[in-house]
mmCIF file of C-alpha atoms in Angstrom:
data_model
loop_
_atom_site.group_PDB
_atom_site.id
_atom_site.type_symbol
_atom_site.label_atom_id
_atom_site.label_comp_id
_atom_site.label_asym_id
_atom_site.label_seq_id
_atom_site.Cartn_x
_atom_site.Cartn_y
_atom_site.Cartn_z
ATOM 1 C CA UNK R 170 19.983 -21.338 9.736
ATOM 2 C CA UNK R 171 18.750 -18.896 12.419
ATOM 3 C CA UNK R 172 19.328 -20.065 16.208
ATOM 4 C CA UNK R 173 17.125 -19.073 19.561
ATOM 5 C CA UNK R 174 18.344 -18.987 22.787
ATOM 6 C CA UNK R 175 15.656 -18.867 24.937
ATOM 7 C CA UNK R 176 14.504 -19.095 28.826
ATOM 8 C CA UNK R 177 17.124 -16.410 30.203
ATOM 9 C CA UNK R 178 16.146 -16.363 33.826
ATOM 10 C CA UNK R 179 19.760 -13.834 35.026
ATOM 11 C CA UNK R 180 22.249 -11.464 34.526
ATOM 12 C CA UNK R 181 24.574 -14.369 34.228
ATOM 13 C CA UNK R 182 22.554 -16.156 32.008
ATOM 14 C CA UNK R 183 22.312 -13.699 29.447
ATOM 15 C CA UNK R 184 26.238 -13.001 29.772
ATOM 16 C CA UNK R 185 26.356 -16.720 28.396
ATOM 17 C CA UNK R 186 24.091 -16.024 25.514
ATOM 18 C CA UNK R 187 25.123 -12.454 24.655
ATOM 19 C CA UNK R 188 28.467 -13.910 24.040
ATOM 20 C CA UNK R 189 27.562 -16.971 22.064
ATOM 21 C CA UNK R 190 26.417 -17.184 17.860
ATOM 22 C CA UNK R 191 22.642 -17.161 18.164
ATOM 23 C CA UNK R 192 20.412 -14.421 16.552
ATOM 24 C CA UNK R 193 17.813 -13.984 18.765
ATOM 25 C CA UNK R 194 17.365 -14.597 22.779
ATOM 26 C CA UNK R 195 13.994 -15.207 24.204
ATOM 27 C CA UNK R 196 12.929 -14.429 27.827
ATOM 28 C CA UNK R 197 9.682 -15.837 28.892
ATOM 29 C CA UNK R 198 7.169 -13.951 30.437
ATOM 30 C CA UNK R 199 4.627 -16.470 31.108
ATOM 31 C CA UNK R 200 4.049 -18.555 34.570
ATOM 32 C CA UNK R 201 6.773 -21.258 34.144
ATOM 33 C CA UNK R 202 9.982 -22.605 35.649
ATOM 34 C CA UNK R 203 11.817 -19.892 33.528
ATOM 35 C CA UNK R 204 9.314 -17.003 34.225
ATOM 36 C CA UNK R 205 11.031 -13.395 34.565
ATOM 37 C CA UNK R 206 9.845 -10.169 34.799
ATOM 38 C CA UNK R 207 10.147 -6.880 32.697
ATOM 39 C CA UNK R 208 11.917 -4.477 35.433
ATOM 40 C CA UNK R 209 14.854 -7.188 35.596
ATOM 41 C CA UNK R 210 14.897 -8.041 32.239
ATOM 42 C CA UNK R 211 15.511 -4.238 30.928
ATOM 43 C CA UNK R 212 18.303 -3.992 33.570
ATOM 44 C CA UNK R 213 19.823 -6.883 32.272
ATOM 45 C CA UNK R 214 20.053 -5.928 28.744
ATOM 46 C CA UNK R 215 21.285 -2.183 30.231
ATOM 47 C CA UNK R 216 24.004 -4.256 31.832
ATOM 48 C CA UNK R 217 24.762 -6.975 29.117
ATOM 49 C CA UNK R 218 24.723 -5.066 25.868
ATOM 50 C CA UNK R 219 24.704 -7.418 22.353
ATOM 51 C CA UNK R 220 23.581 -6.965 19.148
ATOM 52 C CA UNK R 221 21.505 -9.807 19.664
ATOM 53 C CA UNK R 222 17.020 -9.685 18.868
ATOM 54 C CA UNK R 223 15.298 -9.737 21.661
ATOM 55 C CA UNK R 224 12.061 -12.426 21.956
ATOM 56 C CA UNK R 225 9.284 -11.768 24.485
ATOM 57 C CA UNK R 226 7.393 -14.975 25.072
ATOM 58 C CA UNK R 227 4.004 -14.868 26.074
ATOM 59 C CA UNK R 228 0.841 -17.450 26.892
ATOM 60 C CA UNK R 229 -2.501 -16.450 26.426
ATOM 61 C CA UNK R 230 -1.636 -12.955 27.606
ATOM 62 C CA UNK R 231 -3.720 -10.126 26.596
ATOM 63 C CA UNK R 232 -3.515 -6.735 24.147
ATOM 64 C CA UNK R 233 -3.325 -5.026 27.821
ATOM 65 C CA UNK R 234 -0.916 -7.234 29.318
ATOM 66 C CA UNK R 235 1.615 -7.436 26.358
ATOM 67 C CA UNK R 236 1.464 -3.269 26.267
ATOM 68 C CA UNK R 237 4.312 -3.001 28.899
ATOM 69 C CA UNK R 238 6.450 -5.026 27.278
ATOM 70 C CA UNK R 239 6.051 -3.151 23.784
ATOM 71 C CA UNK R 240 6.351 0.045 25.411
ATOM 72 C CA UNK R 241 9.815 -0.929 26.889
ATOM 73 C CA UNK R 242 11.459 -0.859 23.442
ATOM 74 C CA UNK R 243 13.807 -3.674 24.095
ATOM 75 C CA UNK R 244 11.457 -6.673 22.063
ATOM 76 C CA UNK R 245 12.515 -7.547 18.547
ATOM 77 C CA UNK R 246 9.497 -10.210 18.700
ATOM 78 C CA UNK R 247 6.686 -11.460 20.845
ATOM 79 C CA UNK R 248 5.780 -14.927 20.848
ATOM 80 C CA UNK R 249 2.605 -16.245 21.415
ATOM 81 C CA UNK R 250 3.329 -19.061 22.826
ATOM 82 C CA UNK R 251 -0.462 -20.433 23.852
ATOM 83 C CA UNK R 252 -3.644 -21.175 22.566
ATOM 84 C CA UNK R 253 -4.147 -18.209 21.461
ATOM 85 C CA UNK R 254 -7.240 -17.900 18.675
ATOM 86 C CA UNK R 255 -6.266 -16.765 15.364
ATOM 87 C CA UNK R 256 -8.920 -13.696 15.751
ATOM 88 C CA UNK R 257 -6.495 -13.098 18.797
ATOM 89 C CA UNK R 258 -3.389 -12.842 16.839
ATOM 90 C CA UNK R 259 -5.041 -10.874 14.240
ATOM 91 C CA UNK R 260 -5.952 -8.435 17.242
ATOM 92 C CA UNK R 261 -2.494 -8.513 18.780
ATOM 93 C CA UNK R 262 -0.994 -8.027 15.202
ATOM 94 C CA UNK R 263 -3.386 -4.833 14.869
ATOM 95 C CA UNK R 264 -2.429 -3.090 18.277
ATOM 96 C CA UNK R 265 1.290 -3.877 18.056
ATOM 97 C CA UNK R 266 2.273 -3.078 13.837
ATOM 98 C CA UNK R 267 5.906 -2.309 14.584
ATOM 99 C CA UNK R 268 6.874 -5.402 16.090
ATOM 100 C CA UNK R 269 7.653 -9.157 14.430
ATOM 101 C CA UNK R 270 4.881 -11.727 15.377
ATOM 102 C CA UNK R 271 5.785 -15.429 16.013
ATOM 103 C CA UNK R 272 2.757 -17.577 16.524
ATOM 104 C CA UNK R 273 4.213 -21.218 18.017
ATOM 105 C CA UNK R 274 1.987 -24.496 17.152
ATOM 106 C CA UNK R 275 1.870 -27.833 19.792
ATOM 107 C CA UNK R 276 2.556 -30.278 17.245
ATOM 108 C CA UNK R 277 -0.658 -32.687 17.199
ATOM 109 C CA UNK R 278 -3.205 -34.536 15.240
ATOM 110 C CA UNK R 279 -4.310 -30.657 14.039
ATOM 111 C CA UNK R 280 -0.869 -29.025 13.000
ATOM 112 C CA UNK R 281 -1.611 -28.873 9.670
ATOM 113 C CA UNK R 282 -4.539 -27.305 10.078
ATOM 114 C CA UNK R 283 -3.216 -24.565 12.468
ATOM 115 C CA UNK R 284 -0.182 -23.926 10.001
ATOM 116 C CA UNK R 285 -2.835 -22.703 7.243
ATOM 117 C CA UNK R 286 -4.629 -21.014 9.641
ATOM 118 C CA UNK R 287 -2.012 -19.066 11.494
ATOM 119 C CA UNK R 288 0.408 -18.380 8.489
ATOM 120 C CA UNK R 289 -1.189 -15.645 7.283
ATOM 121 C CA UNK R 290 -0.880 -13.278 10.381
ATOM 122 C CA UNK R 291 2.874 -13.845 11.612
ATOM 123 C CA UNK R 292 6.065 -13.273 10.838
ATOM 124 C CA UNK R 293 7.265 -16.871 11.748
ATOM 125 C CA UNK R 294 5.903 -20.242 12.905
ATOM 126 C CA UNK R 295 7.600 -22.696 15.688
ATOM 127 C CA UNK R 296 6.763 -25.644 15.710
ATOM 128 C CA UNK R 297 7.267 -27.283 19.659
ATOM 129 C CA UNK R 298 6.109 -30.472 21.640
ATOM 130 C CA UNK R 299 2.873 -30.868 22.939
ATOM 131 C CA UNK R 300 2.740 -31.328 26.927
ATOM 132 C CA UNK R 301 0.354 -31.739 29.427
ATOM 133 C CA UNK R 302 2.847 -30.349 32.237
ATOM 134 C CA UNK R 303 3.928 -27.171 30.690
ATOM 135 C CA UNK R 304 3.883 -25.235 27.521
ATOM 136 C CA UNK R 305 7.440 -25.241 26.248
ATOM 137 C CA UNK R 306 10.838 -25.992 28.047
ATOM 138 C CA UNK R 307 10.432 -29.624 28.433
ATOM 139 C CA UNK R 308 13.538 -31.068 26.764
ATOM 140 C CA UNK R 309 11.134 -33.380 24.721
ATOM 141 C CA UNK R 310 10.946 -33.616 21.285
ATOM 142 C CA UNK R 311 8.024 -34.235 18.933
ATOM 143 C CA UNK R 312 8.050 -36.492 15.513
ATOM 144 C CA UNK R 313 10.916 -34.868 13.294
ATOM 145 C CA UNK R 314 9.714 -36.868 10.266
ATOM 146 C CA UNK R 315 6.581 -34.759 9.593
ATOM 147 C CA UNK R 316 8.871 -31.883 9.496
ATOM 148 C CA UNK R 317 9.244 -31.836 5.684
ATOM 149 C CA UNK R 318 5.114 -32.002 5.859
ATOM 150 C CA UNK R 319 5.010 -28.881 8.061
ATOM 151 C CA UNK R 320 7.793 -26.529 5.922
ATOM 152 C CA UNK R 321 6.222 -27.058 3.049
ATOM 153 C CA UNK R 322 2.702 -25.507 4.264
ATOM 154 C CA UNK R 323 4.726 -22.840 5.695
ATOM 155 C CA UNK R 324 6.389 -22.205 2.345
ATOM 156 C CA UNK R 325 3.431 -21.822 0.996
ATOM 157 C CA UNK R 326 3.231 -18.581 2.574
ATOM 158 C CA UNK R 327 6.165 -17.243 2.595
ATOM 159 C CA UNK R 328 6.513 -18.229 6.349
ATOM 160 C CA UNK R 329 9.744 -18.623 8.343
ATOM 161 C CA UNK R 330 9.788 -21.838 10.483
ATOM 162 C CA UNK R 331 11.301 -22.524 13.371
ATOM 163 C CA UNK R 332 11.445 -25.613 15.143
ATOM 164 C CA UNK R 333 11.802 -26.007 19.263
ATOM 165 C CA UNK R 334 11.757 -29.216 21.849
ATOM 166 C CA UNK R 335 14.048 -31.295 23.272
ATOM 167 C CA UNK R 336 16.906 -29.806 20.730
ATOM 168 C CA UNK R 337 20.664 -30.163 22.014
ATOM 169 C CA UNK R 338 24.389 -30.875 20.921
ATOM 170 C CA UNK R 339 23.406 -34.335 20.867
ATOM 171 C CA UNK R 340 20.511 -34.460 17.806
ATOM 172 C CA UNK R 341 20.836 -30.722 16.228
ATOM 173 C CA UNK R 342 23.028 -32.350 13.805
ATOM 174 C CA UNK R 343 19.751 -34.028 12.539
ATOM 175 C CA UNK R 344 18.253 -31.246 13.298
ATOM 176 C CA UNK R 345 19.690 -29.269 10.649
ATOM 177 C CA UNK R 346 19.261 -31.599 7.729
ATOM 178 C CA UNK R 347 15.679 -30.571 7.477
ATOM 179 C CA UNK R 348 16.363 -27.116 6.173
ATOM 180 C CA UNK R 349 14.149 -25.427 8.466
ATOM 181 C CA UNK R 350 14.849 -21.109 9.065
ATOM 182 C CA UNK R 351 15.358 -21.354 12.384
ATOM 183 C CA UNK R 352 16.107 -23.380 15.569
ATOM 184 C CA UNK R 353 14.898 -22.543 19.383
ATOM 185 C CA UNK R 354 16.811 -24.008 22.169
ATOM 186 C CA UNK R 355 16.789 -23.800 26.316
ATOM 187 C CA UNK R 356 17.217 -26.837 27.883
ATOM 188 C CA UNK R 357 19.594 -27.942 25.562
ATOM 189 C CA UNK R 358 22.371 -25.163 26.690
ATOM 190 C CA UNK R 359 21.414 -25.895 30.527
ATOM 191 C CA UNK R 360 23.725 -27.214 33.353
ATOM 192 C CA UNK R 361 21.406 -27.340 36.533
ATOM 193 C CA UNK R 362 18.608 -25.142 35.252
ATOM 194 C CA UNK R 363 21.130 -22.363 34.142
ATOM 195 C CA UNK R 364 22.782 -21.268 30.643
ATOM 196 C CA UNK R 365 26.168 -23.022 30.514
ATOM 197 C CA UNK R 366 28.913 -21.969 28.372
ATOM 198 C CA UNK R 367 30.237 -25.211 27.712
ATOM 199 C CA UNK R 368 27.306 -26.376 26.659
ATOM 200 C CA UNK R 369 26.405 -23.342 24.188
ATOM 201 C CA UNK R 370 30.266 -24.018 22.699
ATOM 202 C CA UNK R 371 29.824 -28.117 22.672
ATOM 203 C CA UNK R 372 26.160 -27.148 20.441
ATOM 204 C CA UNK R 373 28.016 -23.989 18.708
ATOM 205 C CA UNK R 374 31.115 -26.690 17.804
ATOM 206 C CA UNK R 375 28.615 -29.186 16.069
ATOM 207 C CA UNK R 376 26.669 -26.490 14.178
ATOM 208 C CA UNK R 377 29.584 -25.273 13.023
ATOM 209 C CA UNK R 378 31.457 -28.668 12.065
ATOM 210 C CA UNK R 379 27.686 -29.858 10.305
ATOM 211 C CA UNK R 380 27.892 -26.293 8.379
ATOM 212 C CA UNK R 381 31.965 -26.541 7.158
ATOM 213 C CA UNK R 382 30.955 -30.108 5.812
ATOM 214 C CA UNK R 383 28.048 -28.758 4.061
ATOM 215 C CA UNK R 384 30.201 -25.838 2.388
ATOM 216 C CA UNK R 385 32.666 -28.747 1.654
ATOM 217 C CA UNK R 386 30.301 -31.492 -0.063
#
């Protein structure tokens, strides 16, 4: 199971996360609590180097606006992380070839729908709460039984799926047991608004005590 690490908002931040077992780390780029901005971001990877992928998360942002951030050569993936049509993604996927696509879904009355519809044109799926207050980052979690519903669409294409909202040290154990690729956390490693490296080991200690148990069985 792949891991996220997402909303890196420092230098200090990132020295948490470079350090820690995750595969990718995200940095969002979209008006939020946890908004940064390229010219900081590149001198923070310059300064913290990893072996880490790099995630550029994006809302509604356009062909123009996401050029900078391809150009910079330091994104792994972009992440649509809107409403962004599917004739948008197809656009996005068309000006940008070279780089991995992740299309997330606001779990709702329509997910279904929007996992058959969006499948085809990304490189992975994440699944994350719908909120009226923001678009991701709220520490809430949607209905985790519907999860074995929403893999097997994205099976169906051959589609990684990750799954984001409200995930932490606390209920990642359950977490896990639904087999899905991948697993995007921020306010789960937190303390005050801020990475913690306690809190990435305390998550990191129960992934890896779930994972030896599994081996075990």
């Amino acid at each position: 199971m792949k891991t996220k690490y997402c909303g890196i908002q420092s230098k200090e931040d990132l020295e948490v996360v470079a350090h820690s077992l995750c595969d990718y780390i995200g940095y969002v780029f979209a008006k939020s609590k946890r908004q940064v901005f390229l010219d900081d971001v590149m001198g923070w990877i310059q300064s913290v180097p990893h072996q880490k992928k790099n995630v550029a998360l994006v809302v509604n942002a356009t062909i123009e606006q996401i050029k900078p951030l391809f150009e910079a050569n330091i994104f792994h993936v972009l992440q649509l992380h809107g409403s962004e049509s599917v004739d948008t993604v197809k656009a996005i996927r068309h000006a940008y070839p070279t780089i991995d696509l992740w299309k997330a879904i606001h779990v709702d009355d329509r997910t279904v729908e929007q996992l058959h519809c969006y499948a085809p044109y990304v490189d992975a799926l994440l699944l994350d709460t719908k909120s009226a207050q923001a678009w991701g980052g709220t520490g809430q979690t949607f209905e985790w039984r519907h999860i074995p519903k929403f893999i097997e669409i994205a099976n169906r294409y051959d589609t990684p799926l990750f799954i984001a909202g409200g995930i932490n040290k606390d209920n990642i154990q359950d977490a896990q047991h639904y087999n899905v690729f991948g697993l995007d956390l921020s306010s789960g490693i937190e303390q005050n608004g801020r990475k913690n490296k306690r809190a990435v080991e305390e998550l990191e200690e129960v992934i890896k005590r779930d994972e030896n148990g599994s081996l075990s069985n």
